[in-house]
XYZ file of C-alpha atoms in Angstrom:
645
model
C 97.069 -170.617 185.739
C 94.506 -170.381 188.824
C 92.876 -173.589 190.083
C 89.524 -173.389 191.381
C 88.722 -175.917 193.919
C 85.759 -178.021 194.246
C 83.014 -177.076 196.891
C 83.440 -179.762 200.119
C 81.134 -180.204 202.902
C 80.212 -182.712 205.402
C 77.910 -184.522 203.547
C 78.055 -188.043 202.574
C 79.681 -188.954 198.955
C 75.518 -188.992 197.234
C 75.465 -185.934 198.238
C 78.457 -184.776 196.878
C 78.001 -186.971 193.242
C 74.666 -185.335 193.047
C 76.577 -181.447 193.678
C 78.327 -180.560 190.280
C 78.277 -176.807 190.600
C 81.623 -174.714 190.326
C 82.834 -172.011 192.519
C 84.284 -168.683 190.376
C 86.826 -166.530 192.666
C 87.767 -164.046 189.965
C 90.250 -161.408 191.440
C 91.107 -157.862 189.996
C 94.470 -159.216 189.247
C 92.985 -161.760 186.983
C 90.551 -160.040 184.978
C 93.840 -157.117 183.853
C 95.931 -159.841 182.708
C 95.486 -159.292 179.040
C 96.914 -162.660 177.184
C 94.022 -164.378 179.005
C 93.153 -166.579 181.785
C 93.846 -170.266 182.093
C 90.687 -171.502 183.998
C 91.380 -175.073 185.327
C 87.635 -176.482 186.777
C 87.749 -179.597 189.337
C 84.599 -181.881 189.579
C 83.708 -185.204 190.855
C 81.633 -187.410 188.422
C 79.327 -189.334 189.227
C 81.269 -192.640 190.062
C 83.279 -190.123 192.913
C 86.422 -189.671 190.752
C 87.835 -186.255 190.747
C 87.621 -184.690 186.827
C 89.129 -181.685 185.600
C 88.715 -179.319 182.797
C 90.735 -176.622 181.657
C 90.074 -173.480 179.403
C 91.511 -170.101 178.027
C 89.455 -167.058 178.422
C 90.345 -166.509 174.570
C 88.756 -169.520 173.841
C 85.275 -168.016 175.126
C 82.953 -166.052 172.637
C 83.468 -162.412 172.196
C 80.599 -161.741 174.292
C 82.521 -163.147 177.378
C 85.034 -160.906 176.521
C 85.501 -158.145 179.486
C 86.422 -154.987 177.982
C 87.059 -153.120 181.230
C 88.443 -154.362 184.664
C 86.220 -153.889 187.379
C 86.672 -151.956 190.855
C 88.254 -154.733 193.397
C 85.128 -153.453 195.910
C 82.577 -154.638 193.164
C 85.275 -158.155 192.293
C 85.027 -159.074 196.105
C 81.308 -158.218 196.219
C 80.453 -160.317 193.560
C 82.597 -163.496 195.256
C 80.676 -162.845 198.362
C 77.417 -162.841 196.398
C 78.875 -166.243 194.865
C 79.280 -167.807 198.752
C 76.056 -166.804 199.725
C 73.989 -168.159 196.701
C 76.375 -171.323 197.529
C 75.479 -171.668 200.664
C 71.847 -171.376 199.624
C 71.885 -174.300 196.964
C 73.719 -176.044 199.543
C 70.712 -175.987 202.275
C 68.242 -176.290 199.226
C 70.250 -179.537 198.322
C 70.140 -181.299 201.673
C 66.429 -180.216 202.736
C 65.815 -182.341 199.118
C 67.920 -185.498 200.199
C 66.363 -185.585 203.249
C 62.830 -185.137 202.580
C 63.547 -187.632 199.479
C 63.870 -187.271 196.029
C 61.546 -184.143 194.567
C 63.666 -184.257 191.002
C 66.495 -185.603 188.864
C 70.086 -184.696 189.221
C 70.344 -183.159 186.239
C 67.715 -180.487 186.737
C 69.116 -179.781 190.327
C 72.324 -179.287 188.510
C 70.853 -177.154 185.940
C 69.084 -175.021 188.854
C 72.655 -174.826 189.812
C 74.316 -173.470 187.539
C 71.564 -171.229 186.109
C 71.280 -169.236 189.659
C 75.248 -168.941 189.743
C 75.034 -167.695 186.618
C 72.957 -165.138 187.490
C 76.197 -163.472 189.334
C 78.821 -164.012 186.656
C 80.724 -160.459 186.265
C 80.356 -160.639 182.091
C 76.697 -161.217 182.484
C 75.993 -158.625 184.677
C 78.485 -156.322 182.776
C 75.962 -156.939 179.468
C 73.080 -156.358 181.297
C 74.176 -153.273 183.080
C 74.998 -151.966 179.339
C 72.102 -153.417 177.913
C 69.738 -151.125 180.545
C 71.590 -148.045 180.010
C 70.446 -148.617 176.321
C 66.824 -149.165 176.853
C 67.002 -146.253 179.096
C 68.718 -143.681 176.809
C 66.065 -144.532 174.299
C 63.106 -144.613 176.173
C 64.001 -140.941 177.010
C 64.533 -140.083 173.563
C 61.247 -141.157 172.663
C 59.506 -139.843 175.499
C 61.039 -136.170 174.723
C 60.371 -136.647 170.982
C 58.575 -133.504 169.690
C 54.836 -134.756 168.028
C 56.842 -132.926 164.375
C 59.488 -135.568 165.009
C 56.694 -138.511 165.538
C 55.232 -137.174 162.696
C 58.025 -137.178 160.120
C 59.436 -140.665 161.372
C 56.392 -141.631 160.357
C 55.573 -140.193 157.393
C 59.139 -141.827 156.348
C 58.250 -145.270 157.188
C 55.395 -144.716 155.598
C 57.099 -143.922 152.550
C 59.886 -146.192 152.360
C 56.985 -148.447 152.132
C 55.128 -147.535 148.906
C 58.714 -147.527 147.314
C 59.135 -151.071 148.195
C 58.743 -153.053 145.386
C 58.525 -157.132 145.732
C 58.063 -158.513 142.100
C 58.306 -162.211 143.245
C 55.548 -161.359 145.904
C 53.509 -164.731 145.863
C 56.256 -166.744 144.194
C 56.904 -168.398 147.197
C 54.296 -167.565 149.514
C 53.821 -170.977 151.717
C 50.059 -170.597 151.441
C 50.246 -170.980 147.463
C 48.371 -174.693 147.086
C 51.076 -175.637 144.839
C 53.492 -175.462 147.710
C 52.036 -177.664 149.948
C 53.491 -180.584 148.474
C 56.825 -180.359 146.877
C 55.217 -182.693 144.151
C 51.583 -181.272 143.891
C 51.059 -182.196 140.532
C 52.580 -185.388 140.215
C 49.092 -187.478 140.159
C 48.228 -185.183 137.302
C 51.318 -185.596 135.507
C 50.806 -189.004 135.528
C 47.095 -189.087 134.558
C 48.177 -186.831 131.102
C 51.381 -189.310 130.444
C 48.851 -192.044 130.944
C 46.476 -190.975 128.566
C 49.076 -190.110 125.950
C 50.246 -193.697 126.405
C 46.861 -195.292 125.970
C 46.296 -193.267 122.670
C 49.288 -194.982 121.173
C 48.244 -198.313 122.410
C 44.721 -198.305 121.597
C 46.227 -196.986 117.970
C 47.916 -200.099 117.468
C 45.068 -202.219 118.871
C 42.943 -200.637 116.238
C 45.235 -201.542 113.422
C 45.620 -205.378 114.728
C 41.831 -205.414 114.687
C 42.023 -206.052 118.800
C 39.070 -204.007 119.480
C 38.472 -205.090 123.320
C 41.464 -203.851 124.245
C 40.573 -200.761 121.967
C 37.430 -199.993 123.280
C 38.552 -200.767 127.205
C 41.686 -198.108 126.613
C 39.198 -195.584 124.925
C 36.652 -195.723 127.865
C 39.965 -195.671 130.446
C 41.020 -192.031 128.738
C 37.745 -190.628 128.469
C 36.914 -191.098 132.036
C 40.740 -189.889 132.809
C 40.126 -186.864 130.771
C 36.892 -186.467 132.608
C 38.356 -186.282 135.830
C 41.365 -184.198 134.748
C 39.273 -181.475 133.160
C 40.851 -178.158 134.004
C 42.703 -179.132 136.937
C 46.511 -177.363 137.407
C 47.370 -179.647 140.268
C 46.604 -182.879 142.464
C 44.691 -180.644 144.969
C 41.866 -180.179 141.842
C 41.676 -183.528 140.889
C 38.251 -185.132 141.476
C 39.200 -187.683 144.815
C 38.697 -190.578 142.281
C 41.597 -189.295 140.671
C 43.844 -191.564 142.367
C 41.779 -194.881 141.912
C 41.260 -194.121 138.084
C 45.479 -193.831 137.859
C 45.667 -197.060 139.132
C 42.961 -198.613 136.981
C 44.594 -197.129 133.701
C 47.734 -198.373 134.821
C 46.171 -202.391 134.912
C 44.742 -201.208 131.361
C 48.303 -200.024 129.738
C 49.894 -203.081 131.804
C 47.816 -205.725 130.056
C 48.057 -203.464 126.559
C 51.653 -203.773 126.871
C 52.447 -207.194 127.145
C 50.175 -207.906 124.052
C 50.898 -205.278 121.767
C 54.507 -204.141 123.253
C 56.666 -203.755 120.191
C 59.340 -200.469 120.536
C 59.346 -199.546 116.652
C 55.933 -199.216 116.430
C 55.589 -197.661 119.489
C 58.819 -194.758 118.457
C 56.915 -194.351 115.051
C 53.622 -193.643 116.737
C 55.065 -191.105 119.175
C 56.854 -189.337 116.313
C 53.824 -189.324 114.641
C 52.078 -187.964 117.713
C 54.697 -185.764 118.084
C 54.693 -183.835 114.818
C 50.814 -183.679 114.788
C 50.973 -181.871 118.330
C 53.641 -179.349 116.896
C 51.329 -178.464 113.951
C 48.197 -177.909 116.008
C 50.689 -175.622 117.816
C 51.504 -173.796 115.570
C 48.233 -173.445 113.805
C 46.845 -171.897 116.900
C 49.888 -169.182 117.229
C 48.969 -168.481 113.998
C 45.527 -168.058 114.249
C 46.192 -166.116 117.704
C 48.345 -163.726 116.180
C 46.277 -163.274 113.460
C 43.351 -162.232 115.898
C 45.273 -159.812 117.551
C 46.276 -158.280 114.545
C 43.027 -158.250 113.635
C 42.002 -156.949 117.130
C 44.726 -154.139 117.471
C 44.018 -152.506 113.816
C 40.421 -152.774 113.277
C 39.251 -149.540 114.158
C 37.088 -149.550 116.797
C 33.630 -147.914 116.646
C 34.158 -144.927 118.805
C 37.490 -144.016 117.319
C 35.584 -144.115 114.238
C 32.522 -142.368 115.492
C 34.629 -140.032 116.670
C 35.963 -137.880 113.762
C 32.943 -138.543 111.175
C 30.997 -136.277 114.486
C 33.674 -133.709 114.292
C 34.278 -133.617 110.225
C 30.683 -132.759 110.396
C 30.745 -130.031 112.626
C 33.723 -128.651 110.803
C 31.962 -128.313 107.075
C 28.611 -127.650 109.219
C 29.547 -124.487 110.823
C 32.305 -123.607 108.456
C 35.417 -124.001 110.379
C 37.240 -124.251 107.374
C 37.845 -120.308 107.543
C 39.386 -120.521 110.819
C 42.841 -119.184 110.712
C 45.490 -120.019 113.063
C 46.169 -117.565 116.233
C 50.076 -116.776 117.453
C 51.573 -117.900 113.659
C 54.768 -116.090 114.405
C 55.425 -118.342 116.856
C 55.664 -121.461 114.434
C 58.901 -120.383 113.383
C 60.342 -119.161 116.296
C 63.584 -121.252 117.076
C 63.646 -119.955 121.206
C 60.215 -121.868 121.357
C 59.886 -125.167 121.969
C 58.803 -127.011 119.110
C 57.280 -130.838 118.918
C 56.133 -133.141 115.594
C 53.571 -135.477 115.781
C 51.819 -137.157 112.635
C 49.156 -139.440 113.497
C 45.578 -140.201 111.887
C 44.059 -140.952 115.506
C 42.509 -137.609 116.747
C 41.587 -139.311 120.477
C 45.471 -139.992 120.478
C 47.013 -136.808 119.291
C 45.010 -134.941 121.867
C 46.217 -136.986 124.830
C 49.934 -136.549 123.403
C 49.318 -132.674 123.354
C 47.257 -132.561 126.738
C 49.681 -134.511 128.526
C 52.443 -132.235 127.564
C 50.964 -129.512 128.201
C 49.486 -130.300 131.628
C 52.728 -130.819 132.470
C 55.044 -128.000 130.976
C 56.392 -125.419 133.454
C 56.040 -122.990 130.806
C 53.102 -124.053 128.549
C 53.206 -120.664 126.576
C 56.902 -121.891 124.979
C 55.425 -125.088 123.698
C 54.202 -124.905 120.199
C 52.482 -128.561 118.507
C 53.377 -129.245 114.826
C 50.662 -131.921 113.850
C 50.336 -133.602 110.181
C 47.439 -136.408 109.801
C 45.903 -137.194 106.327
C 43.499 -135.849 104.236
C 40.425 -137.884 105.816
C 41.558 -136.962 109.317
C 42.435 -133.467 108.699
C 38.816 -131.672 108.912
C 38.066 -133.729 112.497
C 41.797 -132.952 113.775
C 41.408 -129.579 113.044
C 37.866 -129.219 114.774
C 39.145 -130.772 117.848
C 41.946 -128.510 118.402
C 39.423 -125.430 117.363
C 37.160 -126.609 120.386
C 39.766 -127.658 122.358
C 42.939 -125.384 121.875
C 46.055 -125.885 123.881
C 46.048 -122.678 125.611
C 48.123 -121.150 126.170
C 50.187 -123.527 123.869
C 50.064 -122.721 120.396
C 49.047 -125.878 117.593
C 49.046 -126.345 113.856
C 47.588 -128.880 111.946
C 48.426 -129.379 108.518
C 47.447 -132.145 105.496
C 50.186 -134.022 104.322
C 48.767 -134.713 100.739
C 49.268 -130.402 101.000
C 52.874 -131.234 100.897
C 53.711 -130.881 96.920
C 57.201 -132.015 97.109
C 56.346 -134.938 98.548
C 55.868 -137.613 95.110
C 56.895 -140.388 93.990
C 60.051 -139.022 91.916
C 61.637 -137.660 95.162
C 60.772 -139.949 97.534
C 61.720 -143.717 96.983
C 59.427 -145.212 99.649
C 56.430 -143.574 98.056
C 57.592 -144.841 94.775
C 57.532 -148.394 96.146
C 54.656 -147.802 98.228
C 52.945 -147.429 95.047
C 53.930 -149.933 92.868
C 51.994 -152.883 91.886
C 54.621 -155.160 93.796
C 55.013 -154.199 97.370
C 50.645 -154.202 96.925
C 51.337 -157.957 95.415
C 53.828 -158.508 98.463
C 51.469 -157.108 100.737
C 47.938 -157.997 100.231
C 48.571 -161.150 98.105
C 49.327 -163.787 100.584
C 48.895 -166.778 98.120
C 51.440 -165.436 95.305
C 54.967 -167.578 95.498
C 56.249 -163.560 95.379
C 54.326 -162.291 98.666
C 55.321 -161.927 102.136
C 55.274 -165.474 103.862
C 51.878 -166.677 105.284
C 53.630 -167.847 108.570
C 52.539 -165.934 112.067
C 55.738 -164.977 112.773
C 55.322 -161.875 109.118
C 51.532 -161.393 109.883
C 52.574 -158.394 112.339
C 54.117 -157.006 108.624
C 50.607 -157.347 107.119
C 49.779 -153.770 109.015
C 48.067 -150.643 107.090
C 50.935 -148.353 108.672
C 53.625 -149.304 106.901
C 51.724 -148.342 103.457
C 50.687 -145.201 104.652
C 52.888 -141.953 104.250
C 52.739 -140.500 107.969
C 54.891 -143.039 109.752
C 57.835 -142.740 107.048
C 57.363 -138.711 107.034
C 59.759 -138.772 109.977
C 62.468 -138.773 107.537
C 61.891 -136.078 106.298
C 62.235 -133.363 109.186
C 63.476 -130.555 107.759
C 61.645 -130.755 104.345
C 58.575 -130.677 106.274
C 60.118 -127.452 109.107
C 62.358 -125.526 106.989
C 62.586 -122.985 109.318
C 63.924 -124.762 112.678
C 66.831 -125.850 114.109
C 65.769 -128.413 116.390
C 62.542 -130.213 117.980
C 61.131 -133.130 119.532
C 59.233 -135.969 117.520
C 56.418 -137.870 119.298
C 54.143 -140.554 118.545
C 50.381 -140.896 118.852
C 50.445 -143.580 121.310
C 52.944 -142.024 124.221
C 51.677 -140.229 127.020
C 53.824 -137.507 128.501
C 54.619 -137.336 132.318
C 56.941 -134.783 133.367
C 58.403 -131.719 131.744
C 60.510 -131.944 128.466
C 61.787 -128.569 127.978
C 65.625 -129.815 129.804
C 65.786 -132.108 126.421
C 66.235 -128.837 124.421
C 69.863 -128.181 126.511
C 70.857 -131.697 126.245
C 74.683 -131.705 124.651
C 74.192 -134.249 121.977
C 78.273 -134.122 120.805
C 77.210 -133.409 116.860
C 75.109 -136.361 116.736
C 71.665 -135.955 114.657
C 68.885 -138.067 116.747
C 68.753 -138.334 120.486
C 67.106 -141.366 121.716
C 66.791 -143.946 124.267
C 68.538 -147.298 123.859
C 66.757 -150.336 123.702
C 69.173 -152.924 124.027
C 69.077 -155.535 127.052
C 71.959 -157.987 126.451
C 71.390 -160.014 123.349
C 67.802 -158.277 123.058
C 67.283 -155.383 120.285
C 70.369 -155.340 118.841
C 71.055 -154.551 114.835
C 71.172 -158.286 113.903
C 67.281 -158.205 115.182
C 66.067 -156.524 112.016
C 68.637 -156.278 109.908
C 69.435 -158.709 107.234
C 73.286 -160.145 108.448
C 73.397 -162.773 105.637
C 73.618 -159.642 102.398
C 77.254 -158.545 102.308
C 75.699 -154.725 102.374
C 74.967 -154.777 105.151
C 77.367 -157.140 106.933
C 80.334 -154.748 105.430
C 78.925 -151.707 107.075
C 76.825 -152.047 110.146
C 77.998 -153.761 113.423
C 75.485 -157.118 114.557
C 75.582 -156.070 118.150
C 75.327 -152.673 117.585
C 72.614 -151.378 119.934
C 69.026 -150.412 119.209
C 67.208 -147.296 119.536
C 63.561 -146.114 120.047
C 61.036 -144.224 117.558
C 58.675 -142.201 119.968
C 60.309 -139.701 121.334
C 63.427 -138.669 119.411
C 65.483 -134.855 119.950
C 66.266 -134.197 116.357
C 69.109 -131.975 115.325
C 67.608 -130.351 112.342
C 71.032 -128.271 111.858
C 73.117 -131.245 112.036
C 70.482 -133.299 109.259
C 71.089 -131.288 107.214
C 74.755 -130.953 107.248
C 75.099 -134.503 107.190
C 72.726 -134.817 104.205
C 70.542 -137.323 106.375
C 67.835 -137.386 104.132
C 70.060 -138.445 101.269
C 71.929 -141.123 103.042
C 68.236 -142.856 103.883
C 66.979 -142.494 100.511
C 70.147 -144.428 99.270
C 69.481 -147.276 101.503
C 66.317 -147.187 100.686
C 66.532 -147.544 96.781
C 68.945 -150.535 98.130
C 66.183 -152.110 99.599
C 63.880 -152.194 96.870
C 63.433 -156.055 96.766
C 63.426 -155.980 100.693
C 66.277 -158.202 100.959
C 68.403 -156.031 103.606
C 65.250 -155.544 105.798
C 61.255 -156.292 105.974
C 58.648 -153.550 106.081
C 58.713 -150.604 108.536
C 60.855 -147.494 109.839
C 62.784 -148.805 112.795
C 65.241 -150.648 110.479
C 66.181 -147.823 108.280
C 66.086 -145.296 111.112
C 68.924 -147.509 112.450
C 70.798 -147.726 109.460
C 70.126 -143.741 108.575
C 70.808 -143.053 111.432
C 74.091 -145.200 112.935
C 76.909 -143.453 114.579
C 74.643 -140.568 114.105
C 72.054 -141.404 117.513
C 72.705 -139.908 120.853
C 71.507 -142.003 124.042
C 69.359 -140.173 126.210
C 68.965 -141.663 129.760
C 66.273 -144.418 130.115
C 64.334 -142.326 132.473
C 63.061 -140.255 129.181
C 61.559 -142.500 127.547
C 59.799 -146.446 128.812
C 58.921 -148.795 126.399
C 56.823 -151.672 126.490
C 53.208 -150.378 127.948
C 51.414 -152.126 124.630
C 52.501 -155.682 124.912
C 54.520 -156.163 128.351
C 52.465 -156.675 131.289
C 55.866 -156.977 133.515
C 56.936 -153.528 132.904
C 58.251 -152.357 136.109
C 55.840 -150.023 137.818
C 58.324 -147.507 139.392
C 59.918 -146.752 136.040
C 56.550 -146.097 134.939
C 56.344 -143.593 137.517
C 59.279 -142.253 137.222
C 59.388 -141.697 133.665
C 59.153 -138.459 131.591
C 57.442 -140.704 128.841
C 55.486 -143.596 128.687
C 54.795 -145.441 125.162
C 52.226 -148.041 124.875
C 54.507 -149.412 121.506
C 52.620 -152.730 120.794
C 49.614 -154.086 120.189
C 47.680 -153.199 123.375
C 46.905 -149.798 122.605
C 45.195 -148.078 125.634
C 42.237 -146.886 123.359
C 41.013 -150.182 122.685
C 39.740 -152.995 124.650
C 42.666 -155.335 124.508
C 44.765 -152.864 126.363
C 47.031 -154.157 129.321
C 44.632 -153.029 132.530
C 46.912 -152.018 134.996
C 48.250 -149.452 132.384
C 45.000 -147.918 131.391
C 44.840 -145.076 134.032
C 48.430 -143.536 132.773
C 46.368 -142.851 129.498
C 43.352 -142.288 130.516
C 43.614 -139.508 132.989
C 44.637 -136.682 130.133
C 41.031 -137.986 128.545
C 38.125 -135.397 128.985
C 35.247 -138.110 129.536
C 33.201 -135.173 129.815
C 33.476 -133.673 126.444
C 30.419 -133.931 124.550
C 32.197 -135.701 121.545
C 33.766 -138.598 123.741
C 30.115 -138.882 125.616
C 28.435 -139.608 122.559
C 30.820 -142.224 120.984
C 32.216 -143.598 124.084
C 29.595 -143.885 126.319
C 26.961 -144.946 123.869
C 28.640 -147.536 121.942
């Protein structure tokens, strides 16, 4: 242990209270020893005693920590630069006594020990290092090439647009919410105020008290009028506060007249249920809207083919045969199903694809619409051929074995009592009026096309595989690698849709019927319609069209599922689906305004599944220009419906 004495001089004992400074002598010796030092430091407070305090150099942070010894020229250089500055605070310190006091003790001291400091062998070490650093990078930079500048900043600039903050203004300090931790507590209390007052001036009315009614009524009207639209206390009206108080001396007088707590519970249940019914009356009558929004066609969707059905029988179209027909067959091709009644929508679907297919000549479009669709889908893709893709559009009711006898949905589709179900929403035996079945009450699931997916390989006899697409996807990268993709013997490749307890089979299957329960798993996971690799091979091996007309006779009284083809597709379909990764195929563009940008981008296909189609005017905003860009605005046809409507 080394002791380090206290600094003496020959001045008087003020001048020596007022001196609390320590002297460091750190030898070679001392700085090798490697279990650490044992530092004992003598002082005089000050009263004039003497004071000691003792430390490890272990006990010092790791930055004190010296990792090399140092050269015993440079130790007794730095003790010498120690005396001097010593000697200098000691000169400083008298010149001050004598000339009188210029500042407190405690800043001298701090002067003190700040300049000796300055000459500490750690602190010097650090800053020795610390320079070498600045210097070795200042060189770099100075000898950087301008193609190095360049590509460090084209990477900054980059890692940029791939940062993605979703919670952006969540918590931005500027928000005017956030300026008070309670910035709506006025307001809160202005709307509990007036619900209180209703009740009150309700049983003031009933004990024929109509001063207190009327003064409660006038108190919540001109509450309400200051309230209006405001979100939080910085929108109130600056009466706000004095009106809050007022109603207050209103509902404090009501109270101790007409307090009585079972009247007051009944009226609040009362209040209560009435609030849940207006509720739900208005999610009814929004969802009803929106229904009626999202399938009324449009004008220009319906201009749209009536122009193009007329060019077709005008200039006798009808004759047209079909270039490169070999190639419908041919199994090395690349081969894709769509069936869709929406002409503005198939085209995207096959532009889209084809814009972006390395090899566009191996791509051949299998389209089947209806027979009021089937002159103006046929014109457009006459006008506006694929090239060098090859299409064919064909007319489903062309499709003889298609009836009634072979095909149970059509059966039922056709009967007077899935039309009862359907349309009749008054009959005890019809689909219930409530909002949560009006999204069932939708023109595609009577219509032929969207169950025709079923029946694959009735409809392409001749191939072994392709890829089903719907109308409203938009395709952003090539597909062809989904033609190599090993699906293990399964039948359909699709994406999953499950998300914990989200889209699992207990969402549209019927648990509760023993069918089902006996064979199908609850948390089974989901799958998507919209983009689907079917193994037409496999299908037909497997008898897949059998197994889904058996469930579907099952389901005549639509007791193991409601209306649609998702829930038979899973059923048809279980153990039998491969998942493709998530990166083929994104959900969500048609109702989900949260979908996450970057998967958007990122994704082979984008599907716009939901209401919010992108060819009508309800469509989500931000997701409009995905769509939109495979849309010719220039074409003649879209200029005349589009841009004159």
């Amino acid at each position: 242990m080394y002791a380090l004495p206290l600094l003496r001089s020959g001045y008087d004992a003020s001048l020596l209270r007022s001196l609390r400074f320590i002297r460091y002598i750190i030898s070679e010796e001392v700085l090798q020893i490697q279990n650490g030092v044992d530092i004992t430091v003598m002082y005089t407070d000050p009263s004039g005693k003497i004071k000691t305090f003792e430390v490890n150099s272990r006990e010092l942070s790791s930055s004190w920590i010296w990792q090399n010894s140092l050269s015993t020229n440079h130790a007794q250089k730095v003790v010498r630069q120690h005396e001097a500055s010593n000697e200098q605070l000691v000169n400083r310190t008298q010149e001050n006594v004598l000339n009188g006091p210029q500042g407190s003790t405690k800043s001298s001291r701090d002067q003190n020990q700040e300049e000796m400091n300055e000459f500490d062998p750690a602190k010097l070490k650090r800053q020795y290092l610390r320079q070498k650093r600045k210097e070795k990078r200042t060189a770099e930079l100075i000898h950087m090439s301008r193609d190095t500048e360049l590509r460090m900043r084209n990477a900054a600039i980059e890692r940029t647009k791939h940062f993605v903050n979703k919670v952006k203004d969540r918590y931005s300090i500027w928000r005017i919410e956030y300026r008070n931790p309670q910035s709506d507590s006025t307001l809160k209390l202005m709307k509990d105020q007036i619900i209180m007052a209703k009740i009150y001036a309700s049983i003031a009315r009933s004990k024929k008290d109509f001063n207190l009614y009327d003064s409660l009524m006038r108190h919540i009207k001109e509450s309400r009028g200051i309230i209006t639209d405001a979100n939080s206390d910085n929108e109130l009206h600056t009466s706000a506060l004095e009106q809050a108080k007022a109603m207050g001396r209103a509902l404090s007088m009501a109270k101790d007249v007409l307090l009585d707590y079972n009247e007051l519970a009944r009226k609040l249940r009362a209040m209560l249920q009435s609030t849940e019914e207006n509720i739900n009356s208005v999610k009814k009558q929004n969802t009803f809207l929106v229904q009626h929004a999202a399938k009324t066609i449009p004008k220009p969707l319906h201009c749209l083919p009536l122009q193009l059905t007329t060019d077709y029988f005008l200039h006798n179209h009808a004759r047209n045969e079909m270039l490169d027909k070999y190639k419908l067959e041919d199994n090395s091709l690349y081969h894709y199903a769509i069936f869709s009644d929406n002409v503005l929508a198939t085209a995207v679907v096959v532009n889209s694809t084809v814009i972006n297919a390395k090899e566009p000549e191996k791509h051949v479009f299998h389209v089947v619409t209806d027979k009021l669709n089937f002159a103006a889908m046929r014109m457009w893709f006459i006008i506006h051929p694929p090239r060098p893709s090859a299409i064919h559009v064909q007319n489903i009711d062309e499709f003889k074995w298609l009836n009634s006898s072979y095909c149970s949905v059509l059966r039922q589709l056709e009967s007077a009592r899935i039309k009862e179900y359907y349309f009749k929403a008054s009959h005890p035996s019809s689909l219930s009026v409530g909002n949560e079945n009006l999204k069932y009450r939708n023109p595609k699931y009577l219509s032929m096309l969207n169950h025709l997916r079923f029946y694959m390989p009735e409809v392409y006899p001749k191939l072994d595989k392709l890829l089903f697409l719907d109308d409203d996807i938009v395709v952003q990268k090539d597909l062809t690698k989904l033609w190599t993709v090993d699906m293990k013997g399964m039948v359909n490749g699709a994406v999953e849709t499950c998300k914990e307890s989200f889209h699992r089979f207990d969402t549209y299957l019927n648990f509760s019927n023993p069918k089902i329960a006996e064979n199908f798993d609850p948390r089974a996971c989901g799958w998507a319609f919209g983009m689907n690799v079917f193994d037409l091979k496999e299908w037909k091996k497997q008898s897949i069209t059998g197994l889904y007309h058996y469930w579907q006779d099952l389901n005549e009284d639509r007791k193991l599922w409601k209306l649609g083809t998702l829930p038979p597709g899973l059923i048809t379909f279980y153990n039998l689906t491969y998942p493709l990764d998530r990166s083929w195929h994104v959900l969500g563009l048609g109702y989900d305004p949260a979908v996450d940008l970057a998967q958007i981008k990122n994704a082979a296909v984008i599907h716009y599944n939901g209401n919010y189609k992108p060819w009508l005017d309800l469509a989500i905003t931000k997701y409009n220009s995905y769509w939109s860009k495979y849309v010719n605005f220039d074409n003649p046809y879209i200029q005349s419906c589009y841009m004159n409507k």
